CSV table of C-alpha atoms in Angstrom, one decimal:
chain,number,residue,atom,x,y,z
A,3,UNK,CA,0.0,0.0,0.0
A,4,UNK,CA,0.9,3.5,-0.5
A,5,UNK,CA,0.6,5.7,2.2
A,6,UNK,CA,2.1,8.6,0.8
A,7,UNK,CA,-1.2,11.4,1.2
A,8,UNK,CA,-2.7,10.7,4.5
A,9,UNK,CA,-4.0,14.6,4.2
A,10,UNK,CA,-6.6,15.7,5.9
A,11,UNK,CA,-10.1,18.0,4.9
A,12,UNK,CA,-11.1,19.2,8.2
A,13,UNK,CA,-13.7,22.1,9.1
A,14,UNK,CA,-12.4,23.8,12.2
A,15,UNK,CA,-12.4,27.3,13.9
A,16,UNK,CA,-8.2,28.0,12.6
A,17,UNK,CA,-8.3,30.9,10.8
A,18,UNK,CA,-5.9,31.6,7.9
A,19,UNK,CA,-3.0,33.4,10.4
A,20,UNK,CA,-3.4,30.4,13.3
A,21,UNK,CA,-2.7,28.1,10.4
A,22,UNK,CA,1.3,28.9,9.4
A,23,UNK,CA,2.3,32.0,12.1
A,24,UNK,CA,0.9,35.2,12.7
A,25,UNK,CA,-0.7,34.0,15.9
A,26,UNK,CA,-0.1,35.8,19.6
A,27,UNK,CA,-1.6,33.0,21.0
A,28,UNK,CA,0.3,30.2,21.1
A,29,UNK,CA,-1.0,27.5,19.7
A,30,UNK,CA,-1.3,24.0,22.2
A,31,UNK,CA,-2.6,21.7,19.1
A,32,UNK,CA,-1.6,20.8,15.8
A,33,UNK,CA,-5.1,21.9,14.6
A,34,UNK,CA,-2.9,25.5,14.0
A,35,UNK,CA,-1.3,23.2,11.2
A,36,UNK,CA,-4.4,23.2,9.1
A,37,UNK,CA,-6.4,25.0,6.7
A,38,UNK,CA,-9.9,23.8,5.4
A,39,UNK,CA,-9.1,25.9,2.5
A,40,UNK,CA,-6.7,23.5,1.5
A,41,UNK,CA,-9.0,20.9,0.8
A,42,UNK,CA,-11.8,22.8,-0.8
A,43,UNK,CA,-12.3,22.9,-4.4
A,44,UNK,CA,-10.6,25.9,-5.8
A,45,UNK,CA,-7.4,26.4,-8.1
A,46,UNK,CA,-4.8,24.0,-7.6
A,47,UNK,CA,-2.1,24.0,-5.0
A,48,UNK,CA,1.3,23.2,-6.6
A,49,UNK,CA,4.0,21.8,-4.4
A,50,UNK,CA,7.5,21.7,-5.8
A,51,UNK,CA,10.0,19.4,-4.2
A,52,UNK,CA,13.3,18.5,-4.5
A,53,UNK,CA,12.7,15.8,-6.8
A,54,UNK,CA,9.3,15.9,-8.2
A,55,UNK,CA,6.4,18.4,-8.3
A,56,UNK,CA,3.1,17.7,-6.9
A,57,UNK,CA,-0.2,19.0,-8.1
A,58,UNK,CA,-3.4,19.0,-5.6
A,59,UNK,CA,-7.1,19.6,-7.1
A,60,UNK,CA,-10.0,18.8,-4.9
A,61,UNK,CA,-12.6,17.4,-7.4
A,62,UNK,CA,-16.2,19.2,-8.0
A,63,UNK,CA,-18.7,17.0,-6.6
A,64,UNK,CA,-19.2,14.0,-5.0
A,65,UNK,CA,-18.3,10.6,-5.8
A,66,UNK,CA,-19.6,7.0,-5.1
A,67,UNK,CA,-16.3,4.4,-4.2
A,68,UNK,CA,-16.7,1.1,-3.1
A,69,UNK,CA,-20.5,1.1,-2.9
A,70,UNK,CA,-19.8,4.1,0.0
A,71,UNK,CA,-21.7,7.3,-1.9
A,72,UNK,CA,-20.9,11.2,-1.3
A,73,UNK,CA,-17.4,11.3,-1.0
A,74,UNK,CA,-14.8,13.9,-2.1
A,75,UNK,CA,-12.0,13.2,-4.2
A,76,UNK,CA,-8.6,14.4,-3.9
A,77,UNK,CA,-6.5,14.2,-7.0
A,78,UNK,CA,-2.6,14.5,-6.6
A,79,UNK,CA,-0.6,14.2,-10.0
A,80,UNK,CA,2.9,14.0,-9.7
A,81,UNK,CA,5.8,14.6,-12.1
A,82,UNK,CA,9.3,13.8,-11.8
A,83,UNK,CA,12.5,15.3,-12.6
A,84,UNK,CA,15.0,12.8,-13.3
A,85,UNK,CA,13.0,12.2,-16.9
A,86,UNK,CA,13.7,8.3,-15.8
A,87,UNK,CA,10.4,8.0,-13.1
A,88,UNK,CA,7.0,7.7,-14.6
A,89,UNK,CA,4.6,10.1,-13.8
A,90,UNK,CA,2.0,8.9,-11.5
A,91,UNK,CA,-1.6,9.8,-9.9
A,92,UNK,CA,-3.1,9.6,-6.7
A,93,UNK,CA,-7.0,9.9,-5.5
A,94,UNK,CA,-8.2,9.8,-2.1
A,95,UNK,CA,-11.8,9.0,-1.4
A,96,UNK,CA,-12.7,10.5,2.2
A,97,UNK,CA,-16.6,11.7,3.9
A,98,UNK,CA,-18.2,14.4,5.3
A,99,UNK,CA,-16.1,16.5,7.9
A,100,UNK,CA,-17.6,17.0,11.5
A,101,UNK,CA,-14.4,18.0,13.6
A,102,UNK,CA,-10.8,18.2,13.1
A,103,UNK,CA,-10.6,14.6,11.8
A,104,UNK,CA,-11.5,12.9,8.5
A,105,UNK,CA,-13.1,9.3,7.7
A,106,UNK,CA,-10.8,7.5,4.7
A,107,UNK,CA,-12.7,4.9,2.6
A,108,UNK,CA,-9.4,4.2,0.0
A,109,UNK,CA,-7.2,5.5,-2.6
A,110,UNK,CA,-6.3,4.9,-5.9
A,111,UNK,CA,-2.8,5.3,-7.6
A,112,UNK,CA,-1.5,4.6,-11.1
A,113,UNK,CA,2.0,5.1,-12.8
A,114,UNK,CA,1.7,6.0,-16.3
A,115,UNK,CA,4.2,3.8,-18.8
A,116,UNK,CA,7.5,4.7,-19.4
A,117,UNK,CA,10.3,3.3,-21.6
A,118,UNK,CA,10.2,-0.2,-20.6
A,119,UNK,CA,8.0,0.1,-17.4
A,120,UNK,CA,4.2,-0.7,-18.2
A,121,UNK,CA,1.3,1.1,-17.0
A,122,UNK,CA,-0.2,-0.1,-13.5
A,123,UNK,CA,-3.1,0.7,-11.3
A,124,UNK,CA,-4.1,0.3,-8.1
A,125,UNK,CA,-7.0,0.5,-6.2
A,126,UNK,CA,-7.0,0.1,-2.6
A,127,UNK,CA,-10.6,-0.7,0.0
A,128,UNK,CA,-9.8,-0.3,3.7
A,129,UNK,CA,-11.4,-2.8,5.8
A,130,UNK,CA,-12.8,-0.6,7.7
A,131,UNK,CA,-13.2,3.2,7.5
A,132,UNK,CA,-9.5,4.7,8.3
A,133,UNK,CA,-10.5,7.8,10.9
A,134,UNK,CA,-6.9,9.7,10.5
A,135,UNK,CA,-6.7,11.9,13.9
A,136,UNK,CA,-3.1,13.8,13.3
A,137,UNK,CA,-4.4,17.0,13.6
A,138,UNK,CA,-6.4,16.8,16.7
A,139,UNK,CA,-2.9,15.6,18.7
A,140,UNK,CA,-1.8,18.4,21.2
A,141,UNK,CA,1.6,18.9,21.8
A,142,UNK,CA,3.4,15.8,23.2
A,143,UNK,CA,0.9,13.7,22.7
A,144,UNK,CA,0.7,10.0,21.1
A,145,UNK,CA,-1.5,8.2,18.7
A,146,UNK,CA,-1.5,4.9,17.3
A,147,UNK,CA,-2.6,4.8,13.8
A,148,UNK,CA,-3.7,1.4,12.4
A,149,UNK,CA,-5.1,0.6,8.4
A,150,UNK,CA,-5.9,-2.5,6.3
A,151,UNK,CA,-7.1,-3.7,4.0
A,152,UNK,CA,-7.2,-4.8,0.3
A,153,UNK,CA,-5.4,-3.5,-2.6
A,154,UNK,CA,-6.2,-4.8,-6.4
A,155,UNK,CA,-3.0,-4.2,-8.8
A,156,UNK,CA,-4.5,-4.6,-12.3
A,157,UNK,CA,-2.1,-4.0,-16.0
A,158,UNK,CA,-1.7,-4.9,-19.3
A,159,UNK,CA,1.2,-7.1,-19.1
A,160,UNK,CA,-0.1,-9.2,-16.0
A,161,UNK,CA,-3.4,-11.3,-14.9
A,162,UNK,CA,-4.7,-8.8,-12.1
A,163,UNK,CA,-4.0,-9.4,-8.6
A,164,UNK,CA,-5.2,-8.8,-4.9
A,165,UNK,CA,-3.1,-8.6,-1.9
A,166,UNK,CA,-4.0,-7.6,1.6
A,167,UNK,CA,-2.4,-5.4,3.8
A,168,UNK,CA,-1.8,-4.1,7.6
A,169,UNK,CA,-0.2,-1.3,9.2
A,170,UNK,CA,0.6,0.1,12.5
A,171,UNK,CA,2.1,3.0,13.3
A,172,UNK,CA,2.1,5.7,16.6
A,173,UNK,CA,2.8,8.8,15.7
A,174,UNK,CA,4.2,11.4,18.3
A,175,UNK,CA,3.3,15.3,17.6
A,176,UNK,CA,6.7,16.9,19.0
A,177,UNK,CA,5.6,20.8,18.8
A,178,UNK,CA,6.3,23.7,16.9
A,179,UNK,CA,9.1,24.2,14.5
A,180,UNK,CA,10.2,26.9,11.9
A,181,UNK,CA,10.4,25.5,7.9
A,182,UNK,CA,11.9,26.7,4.8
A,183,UNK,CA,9.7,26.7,2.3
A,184,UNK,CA,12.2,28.8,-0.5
A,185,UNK,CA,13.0,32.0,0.5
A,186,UNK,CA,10.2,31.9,3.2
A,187,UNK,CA,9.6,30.6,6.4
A,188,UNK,CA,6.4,29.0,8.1
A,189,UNK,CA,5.3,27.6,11.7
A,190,UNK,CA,5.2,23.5,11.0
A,191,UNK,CA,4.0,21.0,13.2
A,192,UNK,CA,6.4,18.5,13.8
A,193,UNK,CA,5.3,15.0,14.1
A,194,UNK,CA,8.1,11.5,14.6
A,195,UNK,CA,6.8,8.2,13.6
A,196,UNK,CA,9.4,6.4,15.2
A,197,UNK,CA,12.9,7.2,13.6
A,198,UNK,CA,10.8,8.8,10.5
A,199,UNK,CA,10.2,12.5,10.8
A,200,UNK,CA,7.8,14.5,9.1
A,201,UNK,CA,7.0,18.3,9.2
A,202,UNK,CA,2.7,19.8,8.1
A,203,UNK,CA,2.1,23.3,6.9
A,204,UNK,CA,-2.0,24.1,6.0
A,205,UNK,CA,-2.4,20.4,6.2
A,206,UNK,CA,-0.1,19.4,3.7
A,207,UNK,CA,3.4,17.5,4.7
A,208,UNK,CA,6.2,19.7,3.4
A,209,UNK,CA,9.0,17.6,4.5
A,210,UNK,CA,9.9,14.6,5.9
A,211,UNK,CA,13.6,12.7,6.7
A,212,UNK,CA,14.3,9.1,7.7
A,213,UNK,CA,17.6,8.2,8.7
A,214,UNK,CA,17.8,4.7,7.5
A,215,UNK,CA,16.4,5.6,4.4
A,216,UNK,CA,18.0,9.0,3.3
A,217,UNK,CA,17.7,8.7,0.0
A,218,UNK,CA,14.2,9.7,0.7
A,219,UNK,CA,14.3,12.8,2.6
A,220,UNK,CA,12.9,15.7,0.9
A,221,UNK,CA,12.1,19.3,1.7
A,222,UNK,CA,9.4,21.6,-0.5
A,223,UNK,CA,11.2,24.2,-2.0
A,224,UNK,CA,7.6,26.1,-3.4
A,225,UNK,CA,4.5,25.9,-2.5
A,226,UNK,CA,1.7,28.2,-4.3
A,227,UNK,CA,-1.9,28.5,-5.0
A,228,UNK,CA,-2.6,30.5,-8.5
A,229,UNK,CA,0.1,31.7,-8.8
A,230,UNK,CA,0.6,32.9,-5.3
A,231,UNK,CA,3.1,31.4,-2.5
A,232,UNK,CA,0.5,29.5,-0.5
């Protein structure tokens, strides 16, 4: 499974300056690391990394996945630099917000062909409904996250396949840290997942480092919505 967009669409009293700095109240939760706005449909927010870009659309309307009707879609299509990675797309299938929290019903990914890689798709069902909770943590506080389910890996070149899946992880939300985003700098909330660190910004994860896997550590170096840092 890929658990690389476990973002969250949350409707919450944090206003626009509580979510990034601006703030004379300190902020005790990591709900200051959101912004609904993020996940609303709107222009597209385009997140350049180090080694790909990534762009977010929240989809007009409501979907029906799995049999599970009126849920939003959020699209992620990412491009890579090194001209060697296929592109590849991401949709996550979540329900209607009532707190800072948000019900996940699956994803789907697929990597487009490219020299002598074939196209594949995946489409993944949770088990059961995946509550994701990260931005409800207060400072120092704990959380153990826990998924499965069934993912269905369908392409040209093979007989489609199903595989199930399980993961566990707690999550620790350390506090309040400043991040370069560019030339700028923002309030993150900075959350460990045992040796795996990752840092959120208006409810998207704008870095992340894991020492036993530093090939993989990656920083945003832009992040704008139409045309304007975001």
């Amino acid at each position: 499974m890929l658990v690389e967009e476990r973002w969250i669409f949350v409707s919450i009293a944090c206003s626009v300056s509580a979510c990034g700095g601006g703030d004379s109240n300190a902020p005790v939760s990591a709900a200051a690391c959101f912004d609904a706005s993020t996940f609303a449909p709107g222009p597209a927010i385009v997140q350049k990394l180090e080694d790909r870009t990534m762009r977010w659309v929240v989809e007009d309307g409501l979907t029906t996945f799995n049999g599970v009707a009126s849920l939003v879609t959020r699209t992620a299509v990412i491009s890579y630099y090194d001209n060697r990675t296929p592109s590849s797309t991401q949709k996550s299938f979540y329900g209607s917000i009532t707190g800072p929290e948000i019900i996940y019903y699956g994803h789907y990914h697929s990597f487009g062909s490219f020299l002598n890689l074939t196209a594949v798709s995946e489409t993944t069902v949770y088990s059961a409904p995946f509550v994701e909770r990260r931005y409800t943590m207060k400072v120092g506080e704990s959380f153990d996250f826990s998924n499965s389910g069934k993912t269905r890996r369908e392409s040209p070149a093979i007989v489609p396949y199903e595989y199930e899946y399980t993961i566990v992880v707690t999550a620790k939300f350390e506090g309040f840290e400043e991040v370069s985003i560019g030339d700028r700098t923002v309030k993150a909330c900075k959350f460990s997942e045992g040796k795996k660190t990752d840092w959120h910004y208006r409810g998207m994860r704008i870095q992340w480092v894991n020492p036993d896997r530093p090939a993989e550590n990656i920083r945003t170096l832009s992040l704008t919505r139409n045309g304007e840092a975001y």
